[in-house]
CSV table of C-alpha atoms in Angstrom, one decimal:
chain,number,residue,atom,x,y,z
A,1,UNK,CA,-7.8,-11.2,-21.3
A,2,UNK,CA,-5.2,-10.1,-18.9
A,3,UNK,CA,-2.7,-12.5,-16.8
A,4,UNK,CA,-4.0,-10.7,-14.5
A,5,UNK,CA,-7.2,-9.1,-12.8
A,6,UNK,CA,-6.8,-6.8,-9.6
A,7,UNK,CA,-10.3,-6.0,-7.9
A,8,UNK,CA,-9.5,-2.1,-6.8
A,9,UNK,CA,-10.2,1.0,-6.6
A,10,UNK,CA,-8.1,4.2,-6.7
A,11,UNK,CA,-8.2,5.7,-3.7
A,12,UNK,CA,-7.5,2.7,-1.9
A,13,UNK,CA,-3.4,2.5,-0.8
A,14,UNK,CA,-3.3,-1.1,-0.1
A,15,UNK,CA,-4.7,-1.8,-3.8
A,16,UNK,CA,-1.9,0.6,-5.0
A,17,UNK,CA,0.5,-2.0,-3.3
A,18,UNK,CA,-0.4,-4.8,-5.6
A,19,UNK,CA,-0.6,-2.4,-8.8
A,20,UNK,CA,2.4,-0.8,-8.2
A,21,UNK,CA,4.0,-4.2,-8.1
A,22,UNK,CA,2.3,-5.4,-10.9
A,23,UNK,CA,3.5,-2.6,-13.0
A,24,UNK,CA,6.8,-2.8,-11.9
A,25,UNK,CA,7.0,-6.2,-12.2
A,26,UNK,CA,6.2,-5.4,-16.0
A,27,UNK,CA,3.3,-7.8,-15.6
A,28,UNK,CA,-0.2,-8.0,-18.2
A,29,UNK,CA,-2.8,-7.4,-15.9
A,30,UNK,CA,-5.8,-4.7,-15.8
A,31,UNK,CA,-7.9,-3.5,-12.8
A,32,UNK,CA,-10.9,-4.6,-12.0
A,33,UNK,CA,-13.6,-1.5,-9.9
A,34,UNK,CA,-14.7,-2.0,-6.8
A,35,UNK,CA,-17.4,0.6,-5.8
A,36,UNK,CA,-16.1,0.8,-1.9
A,37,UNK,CA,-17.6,4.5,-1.5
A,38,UNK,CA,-21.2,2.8,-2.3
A,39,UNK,CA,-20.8,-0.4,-0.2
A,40,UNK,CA,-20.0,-3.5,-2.5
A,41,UNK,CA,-17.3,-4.9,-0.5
A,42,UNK,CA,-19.9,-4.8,2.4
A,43,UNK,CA,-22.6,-6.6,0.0
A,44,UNK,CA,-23.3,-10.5,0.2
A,45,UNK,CA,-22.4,-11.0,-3.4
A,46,UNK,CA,-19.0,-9.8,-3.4
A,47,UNK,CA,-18.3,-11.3,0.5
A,48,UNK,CA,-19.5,-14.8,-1.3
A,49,UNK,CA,-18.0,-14.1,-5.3
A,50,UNK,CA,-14.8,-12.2,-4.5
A,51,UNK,CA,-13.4,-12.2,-1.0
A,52,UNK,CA,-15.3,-13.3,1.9
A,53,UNK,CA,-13.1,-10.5,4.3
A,54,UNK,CA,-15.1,-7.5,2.2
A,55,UNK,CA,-12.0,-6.3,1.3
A,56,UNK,CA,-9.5,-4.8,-1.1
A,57,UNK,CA,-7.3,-6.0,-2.8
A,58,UNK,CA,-8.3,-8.9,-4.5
A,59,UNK,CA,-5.3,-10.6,-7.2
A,60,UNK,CA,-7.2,-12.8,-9.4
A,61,UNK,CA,-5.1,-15.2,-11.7
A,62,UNK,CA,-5.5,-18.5,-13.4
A,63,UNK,CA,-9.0,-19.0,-11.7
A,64,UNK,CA,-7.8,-18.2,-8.4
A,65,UNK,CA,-8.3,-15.3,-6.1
A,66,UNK,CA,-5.7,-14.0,-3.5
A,67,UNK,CA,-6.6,-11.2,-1.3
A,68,UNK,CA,-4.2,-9.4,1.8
A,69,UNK,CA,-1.7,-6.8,0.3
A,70,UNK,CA,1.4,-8.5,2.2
A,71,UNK,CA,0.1,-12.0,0.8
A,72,UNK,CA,-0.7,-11.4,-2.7
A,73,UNK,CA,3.2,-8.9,-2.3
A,74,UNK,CA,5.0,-12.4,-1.4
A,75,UNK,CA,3.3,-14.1,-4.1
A,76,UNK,CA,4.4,-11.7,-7.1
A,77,UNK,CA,7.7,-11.6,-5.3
A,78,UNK,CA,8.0,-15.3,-5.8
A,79,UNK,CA,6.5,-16.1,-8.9
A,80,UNK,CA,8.7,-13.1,-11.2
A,81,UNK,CA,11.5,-13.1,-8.4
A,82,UNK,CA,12.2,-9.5,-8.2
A,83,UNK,CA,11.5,-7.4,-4.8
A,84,UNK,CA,11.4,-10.8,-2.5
A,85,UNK,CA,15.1,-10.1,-0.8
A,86,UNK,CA,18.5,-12.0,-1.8
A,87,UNK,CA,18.4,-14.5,1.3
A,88,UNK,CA,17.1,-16.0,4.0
A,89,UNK,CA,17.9,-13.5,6.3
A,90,UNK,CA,16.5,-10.4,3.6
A,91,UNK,CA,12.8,-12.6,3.8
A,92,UNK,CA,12.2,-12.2,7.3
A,93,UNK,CA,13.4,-8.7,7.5
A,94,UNK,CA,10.9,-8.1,4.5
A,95,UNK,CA,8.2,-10.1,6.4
A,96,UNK,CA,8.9,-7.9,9.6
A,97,UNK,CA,8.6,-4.7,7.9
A,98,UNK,CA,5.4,-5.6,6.3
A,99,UNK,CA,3.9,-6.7,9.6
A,100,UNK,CA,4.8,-3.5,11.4
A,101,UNK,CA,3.2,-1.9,8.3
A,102,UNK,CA,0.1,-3.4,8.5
A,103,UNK,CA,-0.1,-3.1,12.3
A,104,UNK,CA,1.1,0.5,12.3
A,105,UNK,CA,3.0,2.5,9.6
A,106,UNK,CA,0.2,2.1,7.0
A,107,UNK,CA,-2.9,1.0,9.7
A,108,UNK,CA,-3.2,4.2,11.2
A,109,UNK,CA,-2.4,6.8,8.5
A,110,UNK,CA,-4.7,5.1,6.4
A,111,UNK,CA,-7.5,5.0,8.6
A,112,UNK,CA,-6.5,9.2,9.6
A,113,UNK,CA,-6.6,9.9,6.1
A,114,UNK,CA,-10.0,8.5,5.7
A,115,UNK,CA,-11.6,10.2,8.3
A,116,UNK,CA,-9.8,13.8,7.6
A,117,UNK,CA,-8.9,13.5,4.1
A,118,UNK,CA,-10.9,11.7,2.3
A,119,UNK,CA,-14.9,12.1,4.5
A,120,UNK,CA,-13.9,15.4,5.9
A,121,UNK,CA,-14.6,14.1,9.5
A,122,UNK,CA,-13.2,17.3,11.0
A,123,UNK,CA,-10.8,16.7,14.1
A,124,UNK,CA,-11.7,14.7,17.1
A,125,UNK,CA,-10.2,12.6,20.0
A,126,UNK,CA,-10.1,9.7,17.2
A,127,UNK,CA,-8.2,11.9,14.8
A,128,UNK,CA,-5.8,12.9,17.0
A,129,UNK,CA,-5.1,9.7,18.5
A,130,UNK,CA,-4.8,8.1,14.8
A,131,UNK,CA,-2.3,11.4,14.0
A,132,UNK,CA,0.1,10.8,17.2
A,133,UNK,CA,0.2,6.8,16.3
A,134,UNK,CA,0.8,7.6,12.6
A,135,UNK,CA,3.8,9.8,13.7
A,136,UNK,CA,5.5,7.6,16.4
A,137,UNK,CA,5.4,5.4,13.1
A,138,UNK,CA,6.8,7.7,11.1
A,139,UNK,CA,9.6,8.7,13.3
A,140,UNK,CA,10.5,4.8,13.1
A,141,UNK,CA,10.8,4.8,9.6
A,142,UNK,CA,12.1,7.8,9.6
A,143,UNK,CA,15.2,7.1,11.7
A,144,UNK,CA,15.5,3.7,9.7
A,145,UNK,CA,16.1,5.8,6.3
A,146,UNK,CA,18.5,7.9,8.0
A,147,UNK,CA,21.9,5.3,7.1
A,148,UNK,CA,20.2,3.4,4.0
A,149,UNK,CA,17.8,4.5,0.8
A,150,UNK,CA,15.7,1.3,1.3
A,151,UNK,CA,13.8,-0.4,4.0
A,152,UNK,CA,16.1,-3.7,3.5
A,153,UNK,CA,19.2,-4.3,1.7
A,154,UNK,CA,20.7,-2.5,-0.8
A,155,UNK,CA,17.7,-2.2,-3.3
A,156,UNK,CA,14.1,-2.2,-2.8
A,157,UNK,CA,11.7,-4.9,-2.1
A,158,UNK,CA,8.1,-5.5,-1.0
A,159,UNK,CA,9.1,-3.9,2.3
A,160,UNK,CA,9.2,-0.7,0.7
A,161,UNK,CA,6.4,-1.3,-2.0
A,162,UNK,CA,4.2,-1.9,1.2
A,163,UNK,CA,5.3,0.8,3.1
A,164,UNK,CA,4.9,3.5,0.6
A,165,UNK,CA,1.1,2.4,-0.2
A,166,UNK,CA,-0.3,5.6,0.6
A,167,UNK,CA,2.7,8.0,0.7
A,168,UNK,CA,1.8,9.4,-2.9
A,169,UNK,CA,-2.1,10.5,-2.0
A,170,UNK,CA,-2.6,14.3,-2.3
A,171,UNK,CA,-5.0,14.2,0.7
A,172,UNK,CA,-4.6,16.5,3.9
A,173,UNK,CA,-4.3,14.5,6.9
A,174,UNK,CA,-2.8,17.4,9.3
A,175,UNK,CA,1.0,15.8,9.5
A,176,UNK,CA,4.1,17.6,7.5
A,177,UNK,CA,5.8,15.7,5.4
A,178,UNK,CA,8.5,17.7,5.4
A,179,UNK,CA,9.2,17.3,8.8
A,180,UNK,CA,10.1,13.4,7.6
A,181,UNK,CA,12.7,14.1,5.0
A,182,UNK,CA,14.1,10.8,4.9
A,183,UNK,CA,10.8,9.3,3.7
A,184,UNK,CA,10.0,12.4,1.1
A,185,UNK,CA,13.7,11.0,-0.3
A,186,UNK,CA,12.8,7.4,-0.5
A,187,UNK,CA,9.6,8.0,-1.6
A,188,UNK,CA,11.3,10.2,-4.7
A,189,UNK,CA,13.9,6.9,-4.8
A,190,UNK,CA,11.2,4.8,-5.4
A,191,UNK,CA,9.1,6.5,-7.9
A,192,UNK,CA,12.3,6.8,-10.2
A,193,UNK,CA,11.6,3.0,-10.7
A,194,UNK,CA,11.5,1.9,-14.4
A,195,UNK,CA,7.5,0.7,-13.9
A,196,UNK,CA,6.3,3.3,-11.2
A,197,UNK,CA,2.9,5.2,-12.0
A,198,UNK,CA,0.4,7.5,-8.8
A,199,UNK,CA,-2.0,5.5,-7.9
A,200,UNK,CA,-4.6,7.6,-9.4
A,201,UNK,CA,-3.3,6.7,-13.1
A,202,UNK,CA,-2.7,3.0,-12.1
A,203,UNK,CA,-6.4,2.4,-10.9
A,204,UNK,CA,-9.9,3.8,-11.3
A,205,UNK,CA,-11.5,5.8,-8.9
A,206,UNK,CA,-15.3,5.5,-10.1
A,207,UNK,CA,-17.2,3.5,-12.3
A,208,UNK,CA,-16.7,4.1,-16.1
């Protein structure tokens, strides 16, 4: 059996986060299915067995679950010390970027892609308003990468691992990338990483 067990599914960006860490970190592990699309995470049994948020991902090692992208990021950061920063001062810059992640850079593109990319929603007032908060966040990011090739220090770290979740997805969400050439570059910087692999050949995307 694998060190470790990571409770996924492909199409999921914040799943990628943890396998693309784990693969870069050169770590034994294996992924574990989680059928989203047909409502586990929303069933009793994995809310009371697996993660009581009805979420992905889950990190499972040594009997004990972690779940929370940024979290489980820290953790593996920690434990093989690679990607966690070289000070102090390199943490809480790591910890901010992550937190304005979660609240914005990945938060609303993910959920936009969902909706338009993924269930083919069509456009609304909710796509749009997803679409103009994904781009104010991209134009942050995007300024950011103008004077360095990673989000903190000299070489990558979680920051970036979190960031980039669900740059590498072929699905249409209505913004142009190439309007954020910055990103397209560190994106290319960071999947020239001994270790990187699209999330669709890291992680299952049905059953099987």
């Amino acid at each position: 059996m694998s060190d470790y067990i990571l409770h996924c599914f492909g199409q999921s960006g914040n799943a990628y986060k943890v396998a693309l860490m784990l693969n870069l970190c050169g770590c034994d592990w294996q992924p574990r299915f989680v059928d989203f699309f047909n409502g586990e995470t929303r069933g009793a049994a994995f809310r009371d067995s697996c993660n009581e948020m009805g979420e992905v991902p889950v990190l499972e090692h040594g009997g004990q679950r972690l779940s929370q992208s940024g979290a489980i990021l820290t953790l593996l950061a920690e434990r093989h010390g690679r990607f966690g920063g070289h000070d102090a001062g390199e943490r809480y810059d790591i910890l901010r970027w992550i937190l304005f992640d979660n609240h914005k850079f990945t938060s609303y593109f993910a959920t936009l892609r969902f909706m338009v990319g993924l269930k083919k929603m069509g456009e609304s007032p909710v796509t749009e308003f997803l679409r103009g908060r994904a781009l104010a966040a991209f134009d942050i990011v995007e300024k950011h990468l103008a004077k360095r090739s990673f989000m903190v220090g000299e070489t990558p770290t979680i920051a970036d691992i979190s960031m980039v979740g669900y740059l590498y997805y072929p699905e249409d969400t209505g913004i142009d990338r190439s309007a954020f050439p910055n990103i397209d570059a560190w994106t290319r910087r960071i999947a020239a990483l001994p270790g990187w692999a699209h999330p669709y050949d890291l992680m299952p995307r049905e059953p099987g």
